[in-house]
XYZ file of C-alpha atoms in Angstrom:
757
model
C -17.322 -31.483 37.343
C -16.121 -34.698 35.728
C -18.110 -36.722 33.226
C -18.050 -40.503 33.468
C -18.443 -42.576 30.331
C -21.389 -44.851 30.875
C -23.344 -47.192 28.666
C -25.188 -44.359 26.926
C -24.926 -44.651 23.133
C -25.352 -41.626 20.895
C -28.491 -41.780 18.780
C -26.607 -40.297 15.871
C -24.676 -37.250 14.790
C -24.159 -35.185 11.685
C -20.978 -35.608 9.746
C -18.429 -32.843 9.484
C -19.760 -30.958 6.495
C -18.093 -28.655 4.044
C -17.256 -25.429 5.808
C -16.366 -22.005 4.526
C -12.744 -21.153 4.000
C -11.141 -20.196 7.298
C -10.187 -16.535 7.334
C -6.840 -15.091 8.284
C -8.680 -13.142 10.985
C -9.904 -16.376 12.584
C -6.410 -17.788 12.616
C -4.963 -14.546 13.961
C -7.479 -14.593 16.809
C -6.431 -18.101 17.774
C -2.736 -17.283 17.537
C -3.264 -14.194 19.706
C -5.470 -15.908 22.286
C -2.833 -16.317 24.978
C -1.752 -12.693 24.757
C -5.354 -11.429 24.762
C -6.394 -13.532 27.744
C -3.202 -13.575 29.799
C -3.948 -10.263 31.506
C -7.572 -11.017 32.379
C -7.033 -12.801 35.702
C -6.742 -11.075 39.055
C -5.337 -12.323 42.353
C -4.110 -15.621 40.927
C -1.197 -16.485 43.222
C 1.731 -18.489 41.843
C 5.025 -19.952 43.110
C 5.014 -19.020 46.830
C 8.321 -19.221 48.717
C 9.448 -18.495 52.275
C 12.356 -16.400 53.446
C 15.050 -18.153 55.502
C 14.002 -16.447 58.741
C 10.464 -17.958 58.605
C 8.955 -14.513 59.157
C 7.833 -13.704 55.624
C 7.095 -15.192 52.232
C 6.866 -13.990 48.651
C 4.928 -14.924 45.525
C 3.780 -13.885 42.077
C 0.287 -12.396 41.780
C -1.758 -11.512 38.705
C -2.783 -7.845 38.653
C -4.114 -5.438 36.056
C -1.556 -5.307 33.267
C 0.274 -8.488 34.199
C 1.986 -9.657 37.380
C 3.720 -8.337 40.443
C 5.909 -10.101 42.959
C 5.004 -9.416 46.586
C 6.713 -9.952 49.925
C 4.299 -10.534 52.819
C 5.001 -10.658 56.525
C 3.814 -13.615 58.552
C 2.672 -11.204 61.263
C 0.794 -8.923 60.977
C 0.343 -9.636 57.287
C 1.732 -6.452 55.746
C 2.386 -6.821 51.995
C 4.824 -4.869 49.818
C 6.488 -5.319 46.457
C 9.224 -7.953 46.628
C 11.550 -5.716 44.602
C 11.456 -2.657 42.358
C 9.957 -4.088 39.171
C 11.003 -1.115 37.033
C 14.647 -1.397 38.057
C 14.762 -5.136 37.451
C 13.021 -4.898 34.069
C 15.377 -2.131 32.944
C 18.475 -4.040 34.073
C 17.363 -7.326 32.516
C 16.352 -5.661 29.259
C 19.762 -4.044 28.992
C 21.676 -7.215 29.856
C 19.679 -9.631 27.692
C 19.011 -7.466 24.664
C 15.281 -8.238 24.980
C 12.718 -5.665 26.065
C 10.669 -6.419 29.188
C 8.027 -4.370 30.935
C 7.817 -4.219 34.742
C 4.584 -6.263 34.769
C 5.718 -8.848 32.214
C 8.989 -10.140 33.636
C 10.003 -13.450 32.013
C 10.187 -15.615 35.133
C 7.657 -17.085 37.515
C 9.746 -17.519 40.651
C 12.938 -16.124 42.119
C 15.051 -16.312 45.244
C 16.795 -13.640 47.257
C 20.582 -13.830 46.951
C 23.126 -13.019 49.631
C 24.454 -9.964 47.844
C 21.360 -7.744 47.704
C 20.240 -9.442 44.535
C 17.565 -11.752 43.203
C 18.184 -14.933 41.232
C 15.919 -16.545 38.686
C 15.939 -18.745 35.588
C 15.353 -17.219 32.183
C 16.296 -18.486 28.717
C 17.597 -21.794 30.171
C 20.119 -19.948 32.340
C 20.456 -18.712 35.902
C 20.477 -14.907 36.162
C 21.375 -12.566 38.997
C 20.093 -8.977 39.167
C 21.053 -6.431 41.808
C 18.031 -5.111 43.685
C 19.087 -1.533 42.945
C 19.092 -2.287 39.214
C 22.804 -1.527 38.846
C 23.640 -4.881 37.261
C 22.091 -7.996 35.797
C 24.062 -10.939 34.435
C 23.774 -14.506 33.285
C 25.558 -16.796 35.755
C 28.160 -19.193 34.452
C 27.810 -22.823 35.423
C 30.518 -23.947 37.809
C 32.363 -27.229 37.838
C 32.543 -30.169 35.479
C 29.138 -31.214 34.118
C 28.051 -34.837 33.724
C 26.168 -35.410 30.487
C 22.760 -36.851 31.412
C 24.243 -37.654 34.811
C 26.550 -40.471 33.708
C 29.551 -39.207 31.680
C 31.801 -36.345 32.798
C 32.626 -33.735 30.206
C 36.418 -33.903 30.299
C 36.649 -30.860 28.015
C 35.687 -28.771 31.068
C 38.050 -28.501 34.028
C 36.478 -29.635 37.315
C 36.243 -27.435 40.392
C 39.411 -28.245 42.276
C 39.441 -25.939 45.270
C 40.799 -27.553 48.411
C 38.214 -29.294 50.616
C 39.029 -28.481 54.244
C 38.276 -30.973 57.017
C 35.750 -30.005 59.701
C 38.488 -29.542 62.310
C 40.496 -27.340 59.949
C 43.636 -29.480 60.268
C 43.689 -30.916 56.756
C 42.758 -30.104 53.216
C 42.289 -32.368 50.213
C 42.394 -31.753 46.493
C 43.663 -33.380 43.344
C 46.972 -32.675 41.660
C 46.865 -33.893 38.098
C 45.063 -37.225 38.276
C 45.982 -37.951 41.897
C 44.659 -37.104 45.345
C 46.769 -35.062 47.761
C 46.041 -34.419 51.444
C 48.063 -31.779 53.224
C 48.077 -30.248 56.685
C 47.248 -26.674 57.626
C 50.861 -25.608 56.873
C 50.733 -27.104 53.386
C 52.902 -30.121 54.094
C 51.830 -33.261 52.257
C 50.316 -35.878 54.546
C 49.267 -38.388 51.900
C 49.391 -38.486 48.112
C 48.235 -41.181 45.709
C 50.390 -42.302 42.784
C 48.014 -44.556 40.862
C 45.898 -41.885 39.138
C 45.907 -41.587 35.363
C 43.824 -40.131 32.545
C 42.102 -43.517 32.283
C 41.487 -43.818 36.051
C 41.555 -40.510 37.929
C 40.499 -39.133 41.305
C 37.537 -36.760 41.028
C 38.078 -33.569 43.074
C 34.358 -32.733 43.046
C 33.520 -35.973 44.868
C 35.720 -35.441 47.958
C 33.750 -35.660 51.224
C 35.331 -35.444 54.688
C 33.976 -37.480 57.577
C 32.263 -35.230 60.155
C 35.038 -35.991 62.707
C 37.805 -35.408 60.118
C 39.214 -38.915 60.624
C 38.727 -39.960 57.023
C 37.387 -38.947 53.659
C 35.786 -40.606 50.686
C 36.580 -39.869 47.071
C 35.531 -41.385 43.758
C 38.078 -42.798 41.366
C 36.712 -42.614 37.825
C 37.169 -44.618 34.642
C 35.715 -42.341 31.947
C 32.819 -43.531 29.800
C 32.226 -42.990 26.095
C 32.925 -39.424 25.036
C 30.297 -39.355 22.290
C 30.110 -35.903 20.747
C 27.082 -34.835 18.723
C 27.748 -32.016 16.253
C 25.137 -29.560 15.028
C 25.466 -26.871 12.367
C 24.084 -23.448 13.249
C 23.229 -22.394 9.698
C 22.168 -18.785 10.370
C 24.040 -17.407 13.396
C 23.042 -13.930 14.514
C 26.587 -12.549 14.631
C 28.076 -13.706 11.336
C 27.202 -14.857 7.836
C 29.046 -18.165 7.838
C 27.634 -21.159 9.743
C 29.018 -22.376 13.057
C 29.490 -25.891 14.371
C 28.386 -26.751 17.891
C 29.427 -29.948 19.678
C 27.745 -31.512 22.706
C 28.712 -34.446 24.901
C 25.748 -36.738 24.375
C 25.895 -40.357 25.612
C 23.308 -42.634 24.022
C 21.823 -46.000 25.015
C 24.468 -48.698 25.199
C 27.398 -46.283 25.550
C 29.901 -46.890 28.342
C 29.179 -44.749 31.410
C 31.710 -43.451 33.913
C 32.682 -46.253 36.293
C 32.975 -44.751 39.766
C 35.009 -46.540 42.431
C 34.540 -45.280 46.019
C 37.832 -44.993 47.867
C 38.101 -44.643 51.644
C 41.067 -42.594 52.876
C 42.013 -43.242 56.523
C 44.197 -40.533 58.000
C 45.389 -42.501 61.034
C 46.827 -45.289 58.890
C 47.641 -43.027 55.925
C 45.972 -45.541 53.619
C 43.744 -45.356 50.559
C 41.368 -48.298 50.450
C 39.270 -48.929 47.321
C 35.928 -50.490 48.259
C 35.334 -54.000 46.937
C 32.851 -53.485 44.047
C 31.154 -56.877 44.375
C 27.925 -55.235 45.579
C 28.002 -52.607 42.820
C 29.676 -54.476 39.991
C 27.527 -53.346 37.024
C 26.899 -49.673 37.726
C 24.723 -47.256 35.883
C 25.231 -44.747 38.687
C 26.357 -44.275 42.284
C 24.326 -41.518 43.951
C 23.657 -39.893 47.299
C 27.050 -40.637 48.840
C 26.920 -39.402 52.428
C 28.700 -39.949 55.718
C 26.914 -41.154 58.789
C 26.758 -38.392 61.380
C 28.957 -40.376 63.809
C 31.639 -40.936 61.119
C 31.341 -44.704 61.493
C 30.984 -45.074 57.747
C 29.299 -43.803 54.631
C 26.343 -44.883 52.532
C 25.430 -44.618 48.863
C 22.743 -45.730 46.433
C 23.741 -48.026 43.596
C 21.674 -48.403 40.429
C 22.595 -51.341 38.240
C 22.714 -50.902 34.482
C 19.256 -51.718 33.160
C 17.378 -50.154 36.127
C 16.130 -53.491 37.451
C 18.255 -53.532 40.612
C 18.984 -50.799 43.136
C 20.883 -51.161 46.371
C 21.790 -49.122 49.426
C 25.413 -49.899 50.236
C 27.037 -49.114 53.596
C 30.816 -48.929 54.054
C 32.491 -49.304 57.456
C 35.052 -46.550 58.051
C 37.364 -48.825 60.073
C 37.378 -51.963 57.924
C 36.433 -50.528 54.517
C 34.011 -53.438 54.196
C 30.815 -52.941 52.201
C 27.430 -54.395 53.085
C 23.977 -54.210 51.504
C 21.379 -52.475 53.654
C 18.606 -52.650 51.047
C 18.430 -54.573 47.777
C 15.517 -53.701 45.520
C 14.797 -55.755 42.404
C 12.093 -55.571 39.748
C 11.274 -57.815 36.781
C 10.465 -54.623 34.855
C 12.051 -51.314 35.950
C 12.813 -49.447 39.153
C 11.575 -45.923 38.528
C 14.408 -43.473 39.189
C 12.400 -40.508 37.865
C 9.400 -40.402 40.164
C 9.776 -43.368 42.487
C 13.132 -42.968 44.218
C 13.837 -41.772 47.765
C 16.566 -42.505 50.332
C 16.951 -40.769 53.696
C 19.433 -41.759 56.405
C 18.172 -41.594 59.978
C 21.023 -40.299 62.111
C 19.448 -39.825 65.557
C 18.899 -42.126 68.527
C 17.269 -44.740 66.301
C 19.585 -44.778 63.279
C 18.538 -46.422 60.056
C 17.020 -45.293 56.816
C 13.805 -44.591 54.932
C 13.360 -46.066 51.461
C 10.697 -45.647 48.793
C 9.644 -48.813 46.976
C 6.883 -50.034 44.656
C 7.316 -53.653 45.783
C 3.665 -54.012 46.855
C 2.394 -52.445 43.647
C 2.301 -48.836 44.886
C 4.969 -46.290 45.817
C 5.348 -46.448 49.611
C 7.851 -45.717 52.375
C 9.704 -48.431 54.292
C 11.855 -48.094 57.430
C 15.033 -50.074 58.068
C 17.423 -50.171 61.007
C 21.141 -49.482 60.757
C 21.917 -53.096 59.879
C 19.426 -53.216 57.019
C 16.624 -55.061 58.821
C 13.135 -54.041 57.723
C 11.346 -52.562 60.736
C 8.029 -51.688 59.131
C 6.204 -50.420 56.078
C 5.383 -46.832 56.989
C 2.688 -46.097 54.390
C 0.409 -48.560 52.618
C -2.729 -48.705 50.519
C -3.824 -48.396 46.912
C -2.375 -44.913 46.536
C 1.148 -43.591 46.069
C 3.595 -41.387 47.929
C 4.596 -38.539 45.609
C 7.360 -36.871 47.641
C 8.791 -36.459 51.134
C 9.107 -32.888 52.408
C 10.496 -33.460 55.904
C 11.763 -36.181 58.225
C 11.506 -35.116 61.882
C 13.644 -37.579 63.828
C 12.968 -35.905 67.167
C 9.220 -36.479 66.817
C 9.611 -39.628 64.693
C 7.412 -38.142 61.960
C 7.449 -37.924 58.175
C 5.785 -35.126 56.219
C 4.897 -36.230 52.687
C 2.616 -35.696 49.712
C 0.537 -38.402 48.058
C -2.159 -38.933 45.464
C -5.053 -41.346 45.184
C -5.799 -41.736 48.892
C -9.363 -40.406 48.639
C -11.375 -42.684 46.299
C -13.942 -39.900 45.787
C -11.384 -37.567 44.210
C -9.363 -37.542 41.009
C -6.552 -40.058 41.725
C -3.941 -37.607 40.442
C -4.801 -34.832 42.922
C -1.870 -34.232 45.275
C -2.553 -33.909 49.019
C -0.223 -33.450 51.990
C 0.081 -35.579 55.125
C 2.041 -36.297 58.272
C 2.653 -39.806 59.671
C 4.664 -41.427 62.454
C 7.658 -43.636 61.713
C 5.723 -46.721 62.794
C 2.867 -45.975 60.370
C 0.456 -44.640 62.982
C -1.042 -41.170 63.300
C -1.707 -40.473 59.622
C -2.854 -36.826 59.523
C -4.135 -34.959 56.469
C -2.924 -31.367 56.138
C -5.055 -30.607 53.063
C -8.643 -31.545 52.316
C -10.211 -29.443 49.541
C -11.265 -31.464 46.500
C -8.452 -30.150 44.306
C -4.775 -30.681 43.667
C -2.535 -28.985 46.223
C 0.899 -27.412 46.402
C 2.020 -26.915 49.994
C 5.045 -24.736 50.740
C 6.369 -24.973 54.294
C 8.360 -22.401 56.203
C 11.931 -23.506 56.913
C 11.029 -24.469 60.493
C 7.790 -26.138 59.319
C 5.740 -24.102 61.777
C 3.519 -22.699 58.996
C 2.608 -23.516 55.439
C 0.955 -21.997 52.411
C -1.677 -24.234 50.859
C -2.101 -23.378 47.175
C -4.836 -25.451 45.581
C -6.865 -25.454 42.377
C -8.524 -27.540 39.679
C -8.847 -26.936 35.959
C -12.230 -25.351 36.802
C -11.205 -23.697 40.090
C -8.721 -20.796 40.026
C -5.888 -20.751 42.514
C -6.836 -20.474 46.182
C -4.003 -19.639 48.589
C -4.262 -20.021 52.372
C -1.827 -19.535 55.234
C -2.092 -22.278 57.841
C -0.447 -23.386 61.097
C 1.300 -26.754 60.820
C 0.607 -27.960 64.360
C -3.129 -28.331 63.779
C -3.702 -27.228 60.166
C -5.746 -24.251 61.345
C -6.417 -21.431 58.879
C -4.707 -18.142 59.766
C -5.848 -16.159 56.752
C -6.708 -16.380 53.082
C -3.867 -14.950 51.012
C -5.597 -14.795 47.631
C -8.560 -16.111 45.705
C -8.165 -16.137 41.970
C -10.678 -13.982 40.137
C -11.339 -15.110 36.548
C -14.562 -13.172 35.967
C -12.941 -11.098 33.196
C -11.463 -14.222 31.641
C -14.847 -15.952 31.723
C -16.539 -12.905 30.220
C -14.019 -13.035 27.377
C -15.118 -16.574 26.557
C -12.970 -18.886 28.664
C -14.602 -22.165 29.629
C -12.746 -24.677 31.748
C -11.807 -28.014 30.162
C -14.100 -30.918 31.019
C -12.584 -33.983 32.736
C -13.746 -37.248 31.200
C -13.165 -40.800 32.455
C -13.584 -44.140 30.717
C -12.318 -47.678 31.184
C -8.985 -48.828 29.818
C -7.941 -51.919 27.903
C -8.520 -54.201 30.895
C -12.142 -53.117 31.199
C -11.787 -51.960 34.804
C -9.037 -49.342 35.150
C -10.120 -45.695 34.955
C -8.396 -43.644 32.265
C -8.532 -39.909 32.936
C -8.441 -37.121 30.404
C -10.060 -33.811 29.536
C -11.870 -32.169 26.634
C -11.518 -28.603 25.355
C -14.385 -27.280 23.216
C -14.559 -24.208 20.953
C -15.684 -20.971 22.567
C -18.583 -20.904 20.099
C -19.429 -24.535 20.736
C -22.731 -25.719 19.237
C -23.920 -29.124 20.526
C -25.936 -29.577 17.351
C -22.833 -29.544 15.182
C -20.221 -32.232 14.646
C -16.566 -31.577 15.456
C -13.436 -33.464 14.415
C -11.154 -34.447 17.310
C -7.465 -33.728 17.898
C -5.441 -35.347 20.671
C -2.562 -33.549 22.378
C -0.323 -36.499 23.313
C 2.517 -36.941 25.732
C 2.817 -40.536 26.882
C 5.753 -40.004 29.201
C 6.334 -42.435 30.649
C 8.188 -40.617 33.429
C 5.083 -38.904 34.863
C 1.440 -38.070 34.173
C 0.594 -35.094 31.991
C -3.083 -34.169 31.864
C -3.393 -30.798 33.681
C -4.958 -30.973 37.146
C -4.307 -27.437 38.399
C -5.959 -24.278 37.112
C -3.288 -22.099 35.522
C -4.237 -22.644 31.852
C -1.547 -20.463 30.314
C 1.506 -22.455 31.351
C 4.658 -20.819 32.607
C 7.175 -18.905 30.556
C 9.375 -21.995 30.402
C 6.613 -24.583 30.242
C 4.592 -24.099 27.080
C 1.007 -22.951 26.710
C -0.926 -25.818 28.345
C -4.718 -25.497 28.053
C -4.696 -22.175 26.186
C -2.824 -23.741 23.287
C -5.503 -26.435 23.126
C -8.232 -23.788 23.342
C -6.696 -21.786 20.503
C -6.774 -24.873 18.293
C -10.283 -25.841 19.409
C -11.597 -22.392 18.460
C -10.880 -23.250 14.825
C -13.596 -25.898 14.964
C -12.131 -28.884 16.815
C -12.524 -30.801 20.037
C -9.036 -31.012 21.544
C -8.323 -33.611 24.210
C -5.532 -34.850 26.432
C -5.365 -38.321 28.034
C -3.157 -40.224 30.474
C -3.199 -43.787 29.156
C -1.527 -46.805 30.709
C 2.236 -46.606 30.711
C 2.289 -43.143 32.283
C 3.190 -42.516 35.912
C 1.584 -41.543 39.221
C -0.737 -44.528 39.386
C -0.005 -48.150 40.327
C 3.148 -50.030 39.393
C 1.121 -52.254 37.042
C -0.345 -49.175 35.306
C 3.179 -47.846 34.733
C 4.750 -51.167 33.718
C 2.827 -51.175 30.424
C 5.606 -48.933 29.061
C 8.425 -51.346 29.953
C 10.452 -52.158 26.834
C 7.452 -51.056 24.780
C 7.386 -47.308 24.186
C 5.543 -47.933 20.919
C 2.465 -48.761 23.012
C 2.080 -45.130 24.186
C -1.180 -46.132 25.870
C -2.920 -46.244 22.477
C -5.276 -49.135 23.344
C -6.580 -47.040 26.273
C -6.653 -43.801 24.298
C -8.640 -45.301 21.438
C -11.194 -46.751 23.869
C -11.405 -43.346 25.591
C -12.146 -41.637 22.258
C -14.793 -44.216 21.397
C -16.435 -43.808 24.818
C -16.559 -40.035 24.327
C -18.046 -40.450 20.847
C -20.688 -42.815 22.235
C -21.688 -40.278 24.876
C -21.450 -37.029 22.901
C -23.135 -36.758 19.453
C -20.897 -33.821 18.550
C -17.673 -35.850 19.090
C -16.873 -37.011 15.558
C -14.420 -39.776 14.684
C -15.727 -39.891 11.117
C -12.506 -38.822 9.381
C -10.061 -40.172 11.938
C -8.482 -38.431 14.923
C -5.799 -35.775 14.618
C -2.829 -35.903 16.961
C 0.121 -33.723 17.928
C 2.894 -33.851 20.483
C 6.478 -32.897 21.219
C 9.598 -34.850 22.207
C 8.322 -38.274 23.329
C 4.937 -36.914 22.202
C 6.419 -36.371 18.753
C 7.495 -39.995 18.688
C 3.995 -41.059 19.770
C 2.421 -38.831 17.109
C 4.286 -40.605 14.333
C 3.597 -43.901 16.104
C -0.136 -43.178 15.891
C 0.055 -42.856 12.086
C 2.388 -45.846 11.770
C 0.919 -48.340 14.240
C -2.749 -47.186 14.363
C -3.510 -45.593 10.978
C -7.035 -47.002 11.030
C -7.841 -44.564 13.860
C -5.418 -41.612 13.634
C -5.286 -39.776 10.310
C -3.393 -36.457 10.686
C -0.383 -35.703 12.880
C 1.997 -32.862 13.747
C 5.178 -34.137 15.421
C 7.582 -31.821 17.219
C 11.192 -32.659 18.203
C 10.624 -36.394 18.417
C 13.024 -39.120 19.523
C 11.898 -41.279 16.622
C 14.434 -44.017 17.317
C 15.340 -44.382 20.971
C 18.845 -45.569 20.102
C 19.482 -42.019 18.871
C 18.245 -40.319 22.033
C 19.838 -39.631 25.416
C 21.006 -42.569 27.527
C 19.235 -41.686 30.777
C 15.598 -41.520 29.719
C 15.715 -44.383 27.251
C 17.605 -47.011 29.253
C 15.209 -46.330 32.149
C 12.209 -47.508 30.122
C 13.637 -49.692 27.344
C 16.379 -51.284 29.408
C 19.920 -52.517 28.806
C 21.539 -53.924 26.776
C 20.210 -52.312 23.623
C 18.298 -54.983 21.749
C 15.240 -55.825 19.698
C 12.979 -53.792 21.996
C 14.606 -50.579 20.726
C 14.049 -51.507 17.090
C 10.449 -52.538 17.811
C 9.618 -49.106 19.294
C 11.384 -47.156 16.535
C 9.018 -45.366 14.162
C 11.965 -44.829 11.825
C 12.274 -48.595 11.416
C 8.539 -48.746 10.597
C 8.337 -45.625 8.412
C 7.077 -47.657 5.448
C 3.833 -48.268 7.398
C 2.948 -44.547 7.479
C -0.558 -43.625 6.405
C -2.355 -40.319 6.723
C -0.880 -36.833 6.764
C 2.242 -35.914 8.737
C 3.986 -32.617 9.475
C 7.397 -32.916 11.164
C 8.737 -29.848 13.005
C 12.215 -29.681 14.484
C 14.637 -27.137 15.890
C 18.035 -27.169 14.230
C 19.790 -26.757 17.600
C 17.829 -29.280 19.673
C 20.156 -30.121 22.585
C 17.692 -32.517 24.219
C 17.057 -34.915 21.320
C 19.731 -35.334 18.649
C 18.249 -33.610 15.547
C 19.735 -36.413 13.461
C 16.875 -38.553 14.779
C 14.456 -36.372 12.804
C 16.571 -36.474 9.653
C 16.896 -40.249 9.862
C 13.088 -40.488 9.977
C 12.907 -38.151 6.981
C 15.401 -40.349 5.159
C 13.366 -43.477 5.906
C 10.138 -41.814 4.726
C 11.770 -40.734 1.475
C 13.116 -44.235 0.872
C 9.604 -45.586 1.499
C 8.216 -43.094 -1.068
C 5.952 -41.450 1.541
C 4.525 -37.952 1.342
C 4.999 -35.720 4.392
C 5.738 -32.118 5.324
C 8.898 -30.924 7.087
C 9.646 -27.662 8.893
C 13.180 -27.138 10.213
C 13.655 -23.996 12.297
C 17.191 -22.548 12.094
C 18.579 -21.981 15.579
C 15.497 -23.580 17.150
C 15.884 -25.535 20.378
C 13.952 -28.515 21.728
C 10.959 -26.370 22.733
C 10.624 -24.667 19.349
C 7.055 -23.536 18.761
C 6.130 -24.088 22.418
C 8.264 -21.820 24.601
C 11.165 -20.762 22.397
C 11.896 -19.682 18.850
C 9.318 -18.297 16.376
C 6.347 -19.601 18.354
C 3.663 -17.808 16.387
C 4.907 -18.968 12.999
C 5.310 -22.582 14.083
C 1.880 -22.707 15.729
C 0.279 -21.187 12.641
C 1.819 -23.960 10.535
C 0.343 -26.545 12.913
C -3.094 -24.911 12.825
C -2.994 -24.654 9.016
C -2.103 -28.321 8.723
C -5.050 -29.551 10.786
C -7.476 -27.220 9.032
C -6.434 -28.417 5.584
C -6.194 -32.122 6.290
C -8.671 -32.820 9.106
C -11.360 -30.283 8.184
C -10.525 -30.197 4.463
C -10.572 -26.401 4.630
C -8.620 -24.013 2.479
C -6.350 -21.810 4.593
C -5.213 -18.298 3.650
C -2.407 -17.647 1.211
C 0.023 -16.187 3.723
C 2.435 -15.039 1.020
C -0.013 -12.541 -0.447
């Protein structure tokens, strides 16, 4: 049940009074909350997947003692363990050096491999374990990586196995910096001579035309090879430190310039494509041949993310033409608002996702780039496309915000005809949904939940959406008996006085409405998505932090802990999102502050008397410091994890998307390092020494600026810690305890235990 902020004004509330010293036992209980509660759910189904033959599916299910993975038949519904949990836990424990029990395996989903094995991600790596438990190994990444998608790591050799044409008559690969095409006997048919270290043919980009008449390949001018070095001060295998280097392009750096080249076998010619239509590239993506081999198509994103284009190249003439040109005065969202699908059947063309009418919707074009129709429309947004059925001229997609009576972030699933008719809803329950289709789309699993509704899983028939059977209904009776109470959604108006701003509140287990509680905000302002939880699973995944339980653990120490999606975050209208453009310092604070004030006006126990506490990680760390720098009259205590405190120091991809190109005054304006002298309140900075996501130097530059400004602050550097230190990696318990201590001392003015006794 959501609570709407109305005109009700609190008659008054008591101030946060002096409280007894918090005990070590209280803190220990909060730190242990996730472990104590994790095993209290039953029949909560997670991460369903189908087998390739469409006849069965598998999933993770909470059981007494933890979780089991099950494999279930479509007909007649027989269920068995998906694998031998004891064998897998033994093999993984031996291979990783960490001890795992059969019911506490460290992954939430897996896939069946082709060699009687399962594959899953653990510890930021892909692992493969034989089903018989005979082996388990971390898989090495293949090929030449591209740092943040734009600069090839030339220290790593690319995959250079020969690419064989569909008819088997030819094979192509690079020799040195050049392209060589040979026949089946190995005789050279064509070989370039213009390749060099400064302009080379990329073997990983070679694509043959379906009829083997031609191929396309990218010729590459390398971008800036910026290497970031980190010192591993306390390695596990030796006394002396180690130095680690990472290819890490930053905003403004030169990216790889990729030149498509058409190779025509009949004429034995290599024809570079005129770059006039893609002259200022950030990236060239989704290169693909048309099914009739008449040409190929790719998506071009211009540097600055304000222009995107679908470019078609004719295989006979090598001439390029623009099928779609998309422009925006702000940004074109490549994180959550990008989709291109070629239509290769009897009515060739393409589908394209655009926010040109203010919302993310699908548009259909013919093969010459003429707009045929807008497929979807309305004040809601398409979230993803799952299937394009050219035979039936239908699109299967997910969307949010279509039902004005529901939370606008809830995801639902639909089917629609190419011409925009026949919109059919495949989900209806007032909740957010995850639908997983069988490979032939004949059936689907509908997994839905809310923060106050545990996971419900149903098997349905796609043709008519009919229910075949209920797979699982989450049972949280034990969790509720232990004290769990679902977070409370709360909605108020934003800075424009009319837009709804959604968030949620977490109260202490021993909540007393007659008391007054200081407030702490858990912030992540994106802006690449929305972040307030909408589904039930409060514990988070092994790789995804602690979600609601982490907020509950903090709340139990005597706080109200909240999370809000202010303007500038995603999954709403284009205008809602555009607030972030070239202004990451905004972080939605005008909306957040109004939200807090609306909550305080409605709830007497919601105290803003001593300022609001705030914490966050990564971009949330940046926003946390921003709260104390730009809004110190409202926010008073902050804990900042792994922040990108100056966006010029962070990765190129995320920052140029929102702050634009070239690097200019907008970067300086959003930098909290540049404004460190404005800091007020109390600040704890936490960072992992080996953060590979955000250059740790960004943290030390902020520290340097604070010292120069003669500011007091606390700093915790975790040796060997990665980007997720204190959330899903590293010494989580210690780091969280430091966060809890900090808020208790500075927001509640409580004395915390002497942990060194």
